[in-house]
Coordinates of C-alpha atoms in Angstrom, one line a residue:
X206 CA 1.0 -11.8 36.0
X207 CA 0.3 -8.2 36.0
X208 CA 0.0 -6.4 32.7
X209 CA 3.6 -4.8 33.4
X210 CA 5.0 -8.3 34.0
X211 CA 3.5 -9.7 31.0
X212 CA 5.1 -6.9 29.0
X213 CA 8.4 -7.5 30.4
X214 CA 8.2 -11.2 29.6
X215 CA 7.0 -10.8 26.2
X216 CA 9.7 -8.3 25.4
X217 CA 12.4 -10.8 26.4
X218 CA 10.7 -13.3 24.3
X219 CA 10.7 -11.0 21.3
X220 CA 14.5 -10.1 21.9
X221 CA 15.1 -13.7 22.1
X222 CA 13.3 -14.4 18.8
X223 CA 15.0 -11.4 17.1
X224 CA 18.3 -12.9 17.9
X225 CA 17.3 -16.2 16.6
X226 CA 15.9 -14.8 13.2
X227 CA 18.1 -12.1 12.5
X228 CA 20.4 -13.8 10.1
X229 CA 17.5 -15.2 8.1
X230 CA 15.9 -11.8 8.1
X231 CA 18.8 -10.0 6.6
X232 CA 19.2 -12.7 3.8
X233 CA 15.5 -11.9 2.9
X234 CA 16.3 -8.3 2.6
X235 CA 19.4 -8.7 0.6
X236 CA 17.9 -11.4 -1.8
X237 CA 14.9 -9.0 -2.5
X238 CA 16.9 -5.9 -2.8
X239 CA 19.5 -7.5 -5.0
X240 CA 16.9 -8.9 -7.4
X241 CA 14.4 -6.3 -7.9
X242 CA 11.2 -7.5 -9.7
X243 CA 8.4 -5.0 -11.0
X244 CA 4.7 -5.5 -10.3
X245 CA 3.0 -8.8 -10.8
X246 CA 6.4 -10.6 -12.0
X247 CA 7.9 -10.9 -8.4
X248 CA 8.4 -14.6 -8.8
X249 CA 11.8 -14.9 -7.0
X250 CA 10.4 -13.0 -4.1
X251 CA 7.3 -14.9 -4.0
X252 CA 9.1 -18.1 -3.9
X253 CA 11.6 -17.0 -1.2
X254 CA 9.0 -15.7 1.2
X255 CA 6.6 -18.5 0.9
X256 CA 9.6 -21.1 1.3
X257 CA 10.8 -19.2 4.5
X258 CA 7.2 -19.2 6.0
X259 CA 6.6 -23.0 4.9
X260 CA 9.8 -23.8 6.8
X261 CA 8.5 -22.2 9.9
X262 CA 5.2 -24.1 10.2
X263 CA 3.0 -21.7 8.4
X264 CA 0.3 -23.1 6.4
X265 CA 1.2 -21.5 2.9
X266 CA -1.0 -20.8 -0.1
X267 CA 1.1 -20.0 -2.9
X268 CA -0.3 -18.0 -6.0
X269 CA -3.0 -16.7 -4.0
X270 CA -5.5 -14.8 -6.0
X271 CA -2.7 -13.4 -8.0
X272 CA 0.4 -15.3 -9.4
X273 CA 2.8 -13.6 -7.2
X274 CA 0.4 -13.3 -4.1
X275 CA 0.4 -15.6 -1.0
X276 CA -1.3 -16.3 2.2
X277 CA 0.1 -17.8 5.1
X278 CA -1.5 -18.7 8.5
X279 CA -0.2 -19.9 11.9
X280 CA -2.0 -20.9 15.1
X281 CA 0.0 -23.1 17.4
X282 CA -1.0 -26.7 18.6
X283 CA -2.5 -27.3 15.2
X284 CA -4.9 -24.5 15.4
X285 CA -6.5 -25.5 18.8
X286 CA -7.0 -22.1 19.7
X287 CA -7.6 -20.4 16.4
X288 CA -11.1 -19.9 16.5
X289 CA -11.2 -18.4 20.0
X290 CA -9.3 -15.1 19.2
X291 CA -8.7 -12.6 16.5
X292 CA -6.9 -13.1 13.2
X293 CA -4.0 -10.5 13.1
X294 CA -2.6 -9.9 9.8
X295 CA 0.7 -8.7 8.7
X296 CA 1.6 -7.6 5.0
X297 CA 4.5 -8.1 2.8
X298 CA 5.2 -5.9 -0.4
X299 CA 8.0 -6.6 -2.5
X300 CA 7.6 -5.2 -6.0
X301 CA 10.3 -2.9 -7.2
X302 CA 10.2 0.1 -9.5
X303 CA 11.3 0.1 -13.0
X304 CA 15.2 1.4 -13.4
X305 CA 15.5 2.5 -9.7
X306 CA 14.9 -0.7 -8.2
X307 CA 13.8 -0.8 -4.6
X308 CA 13.6 3.0 -4.2
X309 CA 10.3 2.6 -2.3
X310 CA 12.0 0.2 0.2
X311 CA 9.6 -2.7 -0.2
X312 CA 12.5 -4.9 0.4
X313 CA 12.4 -3.6 3.9
X314 CA 8.5 -4.1 3.9
X315 CA 8.7 -7.7 2.8
X316 CA 11.3 -8.3 5.7
X317 CA 9.2 -6.6 8.2
X318 CA 6.3 -8.7 7.4
X319 CA 8.0 -11.9 8.0
X320 CA 9.7 -10.3 11.0
X321 CA 6.6 -9.3 12.5
X322 CA 5.0 -12.9 11.8
X323 CA 8.1 -14.9 13.1
X324 CA 8.5 -12.8 16.4
X325 CA 4.7 -13.1 17.2
X326 CA 4.8 -16.8 16.3
X327 CA 8.0 -17.4 18.8
X328 CA 5.9 -15.9 21.8
X329 CA 2.7 -17.5 20.8
X330 CA 4.3 -21.0 21.0
X331 CA 5.7 -20.4 24.5
X332 CA 2.1 -20.3 25.9
X333 CA -0.6 -21.2 23.2
X334 CA -3.5 -20.9 25.5
X335 CA -2.6 -17.2 26.6
X336 CA -2.7 -16.1 22.9
X337 CA -5.9 -17.5 21.3
X338 CA -6.3 -16.7 17.6
X339 CA -4.2 -16.7 14.7
X340 CA -1.5 -14.7 12.7
X341 CA -1.8 -14.3 9.0
X342 CA 1.0 -13.0 6.4
X343 CA -0.7 -11.6 3.0
X344 CA 1.9 -11.3 0.3
X345 CA 0.7 -8.4 -1.7
X346 CA 2.3 -7.7 -5.1
X347 CA 1.9 -4.9 -7.7
X348 CA 1.5 -2.0 -5.1
X349 CA 3.4 0.3 -7.5
X350 CA 0.7 1.3 -10.0
X351 CA -1.0 -2.1 -10.0
X352 CA -3.2 -2.0 -6.9
X353 CA -2.4 -5.4 -5.7
X354 CA -4.4 -5.2 -2.5
X355 CA -7.5 -3.9 -4.5
X356 CA -7.4 -7.2 -6.6
X357 CA -6.8 -9.2 -3.5
X358 CA -9.1 -7.4 -1.2
X359 CA -11.4 -10.6 -0.5
X360 CA -8.1 -11.9 1.3
X361 CA -8.9 -9.5 4.1
X362 CA -12.4 -10.5 4.6
X363 CA -11.7 -12.6 7.7
X364 CA -8.8 -10.5 9.1
X365 CA -9.5 -8.5 12.3
X366 CA -6.6 -6.1 12.2
X367 CA -3.9 -5.5 9.3
X368 CA -0.4 -4.0 9.9
X369 CA 2.2 -3.0 7.3
X370 CA 5.4 -1.0 7.9
X371 CA 6.8 1.3 5.3
X372 CA 10.3 3.1 5.4
X373 CA 10.4 6.8 4.7
X374 CA 12.3 10.1 4.6
X375 CA 9.9 11.4 7.1
X376 CA 8.7 9.6 10.3
X377 CA 4.9 9.5 10.2
X378 CA 3.0 7.4 12.9
X379 CA -0.3 7.7 11.8
X380 CA 0.0 7.9 7.9
X381 CA -2.8 9.5 6.1
X382 CA -2.9 9.3 2.1
X383 CA -5.0 10.6 -0.6
X384 CA -7.4 8.6 -2.9
X385 CA -5.7 8.2 -6.8
X386 CA -7.0 6.7 -9.8
X387 CA -6.2 6.9 -13.6
X388 CA -8.1 7.4 -16.7
X389 CA -7.0 6.0 -20.1
X390 CA -8.7 7.7 -23.1
X391 CA -8.2 7.0 -26.6
X392 CA -9.9 8.8 -29.7
X393 CA -10.6 7.1 -33.0
X394 CA -10.9 9.5 -36.0
X395 CA -9.0 10.6 -39.1
X396 CA -5.3 10.4 -39.5
X397 CA -3.4 13.2 -41.1
X398 CA -2.8 10.8 -44.2
X399 CA -6.7 10.2 -44.5
X400 CA -7.3 14.0 -44.6
X401 CA -4.3 15.0 -46.8
X402 CA -6.3 14.9 -50.1
X403 CA -8.5 17.7 -49.0
X404 CA -5.4 19.9 -48.0
X405 CA -2.6 18.7 -50.4
X406 CA -0.4 21.7 -49.7
X407 CA -0.7 21.0 -45.7
X408 CA -0.3 17.2 -45.8
X409 CA 3.0 17.6 -43.4
X410 CA 1.2 20.1 -41.1
X411 CA -2.3 19.0 -40.7
X412 CA -2.5 17.4 -37.2
X413 CA -5.5 15.0 -37.9
X414 CA -8.6 14.9 -35.8
X415 CA -7.2 12.6 -33.2
X416 CA -4.6 15.2 -32.2
X417 CA -7.4 18.0 -32.4
X418 CA -9.6 15.8 -29.9
X419 CA -6.8 15.2 -27.4
X420 CA -5.5 18.8 -27.4
X421 CA -9.3 20.1 -27.0
X422 CA -9.8 17.7 -24.0
X423 CA -6.4 18.7 -22.5
X424 CA -7.4 22.3 -22.6
X425 CA -10.8 21.6 -21.2
X426 CA -9.0 19.8 -18.2
X427 CA -6.6 22.9 -17.8
X428 CA -10.0 24.9 -17.2
X429 CA -11.3 22.2 -14.9
X430 CA -8.2 22.5 -12.9
X431 CA -8.6 26.1 -12.3
X432 CA -12.1 25.7 -11.3
X433 CA -12.1 22.7 -9.0
X434 CA -11.5 22.5 -5.1
X435 CA -7.8 23.1 -4.3
X436 CA -7.5 19.7 -2.4
X437 CA -8.3 17.9 -5.8
X438 CA -5.4 17.0 -8.2
X439 CA -5.3 16.2 -11.8
X440 CA -2.2 15.2 -14.1
X441 CA -2.8 14.7 -17.8
X442 CA -0.3 13.5 -20.6
X443 CA -1.3 13.3 -24.2
X444 CA 0.0 9.8 -25.5
X445 CA -0.5 6.8 -27.6
X446 CA -3.5 4.8 -25.9
X447 CA -4.2 1.5 -27.3
X448 CA -2.7 2.3 -30.9
X449 CA -4.6 5.7 -30.9
X450 CA -3.8 9.1 -29.7
X451 CA -5.4 10.0 -26.4
X452 CA -4.6 11.0 -22.8
X453 CA -3.4 9.3 -19.7
X454 CA -4.9 11.1 -16.6
X455 CA -4.2 10.8 -12.9
X456 CA -6.6 12.2 -10.5
X457 CA -6.5 12.5 -6.7
X458 CA -9.1 13.7 -3.9
X459 CA -8.5 13.5 -0.1
X460 CA -11.9 11.5 0.1
X461 CA -13.2 8.6 -1.6
X462 CA -16.7 10.2 -2.0
X463 CA -15.1 12.9 -4.2
X464 CA -13.5 10.3 -6.6
X465 CA -16.7 9.6 -8.5
X466 CA -17.5 13.4 -8.8
X467 CA -14.2 14.5 -10.2
X468 CA -14.1 11.4 -12.5
X469 CA -17.4 12.5 -14.1
X470 CA -16.2 16.0 -14.6
X471 CA -13.1 14.6 -16.5
X472 CA -15.3 12.4 -18.7
X473 CA -17.1 15.4 -19.8
X474 CA -14.0 17.2 -20.7
X475 CA -13.1 14.1 -22.7
X476 CA -16.3 13.8 -24.2
X477 CA -16.2 17.5 -25.4
X478 CA -12.8 17.1 -26.9
X479 CA -14.1 14.3 -29.0
X480 CA -17.4 15.8 -30.0
X481 CA -15.3 19.0 -31.2
X482 CA -13.0 17.1 -33.3
X483 CA -15.7 14.5 -34.6
X484 CA -13.9 11.7 -32.9
X485 CA -15.1 8.5 -31.1
X486 CA -14.1 8.5 -27.5
X487 CA -13.2 5.2 -25.8
X488 CA -12.1 5.3 -22.1
X489 CA -11.4 3.2 -18.9
X490 CA -10.4 3.9 -15.5
X491 CA -8.5 1.9 -12.9
X492 CA -10.0 1.0 -9.4
X493 CA -9.3 3.8 -7.1
X494 CA -6.7 3.7 -4.4
X495 CA -8.7 5.0 -1.3
X496 CA -7.4 7.2 1.3
X497 CA -5.7 5.7 4.3
X498 CA -7.8 5.5 7.8
X499 CA -4.9 5.0 10.1
X500 CA -6.2 3.3 13.4
X501 CA -5.1 5.8 16.1
X502 CA -5.4 3.1 19.0
X503 CA -3.6 0.5 17.2
X504 CA -0.8 3.0 15.9
X505 CA -0.4 4.4 19.5
X506 CA 0.0 0.9 21.0
X507 CA 2.9 0.2 18.6
X508 CA 4.3 3.6 19.5
X509 CA 4.2 2.8 23.2
X510 CA 6.4 -0.4 22.7
X511 CA 8.9 1.3 20.6
X512 CA 12.6 1.5 22.2
X513 CA 13.4 4.9 20.5
X514 CA 10.1 6.6 19.0
X515 CA 11.4 10.0 18.8
X516 CA 14.0 8.7 16.3
X517 CA 11.7 6.8 14.2
X518 CA 8.7 9.2 14.2
X519 CA 9.0 13.0 13.8
X520 CA 5.4 13.0 13.5
X521 CA 4.3 10.9 16.5
X522 CA 1.3 10.5 18.9
X523 CA -0.2 14.0 18.5
X524 CA 1.3 15.2 15.3
X525 CA -1.0 15.0 12.0
X526 CA 1.0 14.8 8.6
X527 CA -0.8 13.9 5.3
X528 CA 2.2 12.7 3.0
X529 CA -0.1 13.3 -0.1
X530 CA 0.8 9.8 -1.3
X531 CA -1.5 7.2 -2.5
X532 CA -1.4 3.4 -1.6
X533 CA -3.6 0.4 -2.0
X534 CA -3.2 -0.2 1.8
X535 CA -6.1 2.6 1.9
X536 CA -8.5 0.2 0.6
X537 CA -7.7 -2.4 3.4
X538 CA -8.0 0.3 5.9
X539 CA -11.7 0.8 4.8
X540 CA -12.4 -2.9 5.5
X541 CA -10.5 -3.6 8.7
X542 CA -8.6 -1.5 11.3
X543 CA -5.4 -0.9 9.8
X544 CA -1.9 0.8 10.1
X545 CA 0.7 2.1 7.8
X546 CA 3.4 3.8 9.9
X547 CA 6.1 5.3 7.9
X548 CA 9.3 5.3 9.8
X549 CA 12.4 7.4 9.4
X550 CA 15.4 5.8 7.9
X551 CA 17.8 8.6 8.1
X552 CA 17.8 10.0 4.6
X553 CA 16.7 13.3 3.4
X554 CA 16.0 11.7 -0.1
X555 CA 12.4 11.2 -0.9
X556 CA 10.9 7.9 -2.0
X557 CA 11.4 6.7 -5.4
X558 CA 14.6 8.4 -5.7
X559 CA 17.9 6.2 -6.5
X560 CA 19.5 7.3 -3.4
X561 CA 16.3 6.1 -1.3
X562 CA 17.0 2.6 -2.8
X563 CA 20.6 2.7 -1.5
X564 CA 19.6 3.8 2.0
X565 CA 16.9 1.1 2.1
X566 CA 19.5 -1.6 2.0
X567 CA 21.8 -0.1 4.9
X568 CA 22.2 -2.1 8.3
X569 CA 20.8 1.2 10.1
X570 CA 17.6 1.4 7.9
X571 CA 17.1 -2.4 8.8
X572 CA 17.7 -1.8 12.6
X573 CA 15.0 1.0 12.5
X574 CA 12.5 -1.5 10.5
X575 CA 13.2 -4.2 13.2
X576 CA 12.5 -1.8 16.2
X577 CA 9.1 -1.3 14.5
X578 CA 8.5 -4.7 13.7
X579 CA 9.3 -5.8 17.3
X580 CA 6.8 -3.1 18.4
X581 CA 4.1 -4.2 16.0
X582 CA 4.5 -7.8 17.1
X583 CA 4.3 -6.8 20.7
X584 CA 0.8 -5.1 19.7
X585 CA -0.4 -8.2 18.0
X586 CA 0.4 -10.1 21.0
X587 CA -1.5 -7.7 23.2
X588 CA -4.5 -8.0 20.7
X589 CA -4.4 -11.8 20.9
X590 CA -4.4 -11.8 24.8
X591 CA -6.6 -9.0 25.5
X592 CA -10.2 -8.6 24.1
X593 CA -10.7 -5.1 25.5
X594 CA -7.7 -4.1 23.4
X595 CA -9.2 -5.3 20.2
X596 CA -12.6 -4.0 21.2
X597 CA -11.0 -0.4 21.4
X598 CA -9.4 -0.6 18.0
X599 CA -12.6 -1.9 16.5
X600 CA -14.8 0.6 18.2
X601 CA -12.5 3.6 16.7
X602 CA -12.7 1.8 13.2
X603 CA -16.9 1.7 13.2
X604 CA -16.8 5.4 14.2
X605 CA -14.7 6.4 11.4
X606 CA -16.7 4.4 9.1
X607 CA -19.9 5.5 10.2
X608 CA -18.7 9.2 10.1
X609 CA -17.4 8.7 6.4
X610 CA -20.8 7.3 5.4
X611 CA -22.6 10.3 6.9
X612 CA -20.2 12.7 4.7
X613 CA -21.2 10.9 1.3

């Protein structure tokens, strides 16, 4: 068959698969949306998704690395051709936000991961020898502030390509993101009740040295914010940290190489606050979410298979847009060629807003997601049957990686 004929046959089989699995996919969406679970306690979603994959002949590892993580693999004919081609990975997220539920649309991300896997599987089983390799589904908990993929990063060591689809109030094909991390700083020193006997008339006013340290550090960070490059960001809040007074600081940069530089400067501000007030400083930081490296070749192939690309992606093939968000998918993209397209679900409401959660469970939002899932499955099939396509994707990734290393 010619390439065009192959695409036509695959498209027909994908449509057939979508018809076959449509009710199941909707049930997955509803179940996860109606029972939101926050990071690392997504037990119901974990059990639902793994059960579905087991019922469809995937080899499933439950509680994979994390208690609510999982890994599922499929290659037709008992893996006869698994070692002869690439390992294409689809990613499910399923954690919700506190209070607002699935206001980041992870119900759709979970459904899309299963949809991509089942649709690809449906075509692979029709002609196993034509699609050497295997497909893998990674269940990734705790994206919302937990960095689940960072903890699970070893899961991607044997993956050739990773794909995840994310709903949004903007359609961004080649999603870029920024690096992000947090510092938790706690001061230990004299409390107001410990110093009151020195100033008995001020016992209700004296703030105590922990407060002095936190305020001094906060003011130093304000000065740093005014002096640092405008692409960097710092947010600081004085609060209780580990039963002491301190600061929770979020900091962001465009590039991973800048994160350690900014972290070091923030720590100097924290140390200065402690020294000025005579307090001991204890601090820790979270592993950073790295900036997303969207694989243009891979994303463009997905775009070419979409039925209505202009509706789904306002920022399409030749339009750049940095959403100024952070995601642990960025860490995956530094390890293997990856995409994280953000498709438009017809809402002006931004992510993490209660109204976005409502829109994320509508039939129209699901229809748009399934359009993207079908195109991504078609892309996976092309990677499995066409070694040259995989080479192009990997060539771009290596060029990006080499360029980034030169910038360090």
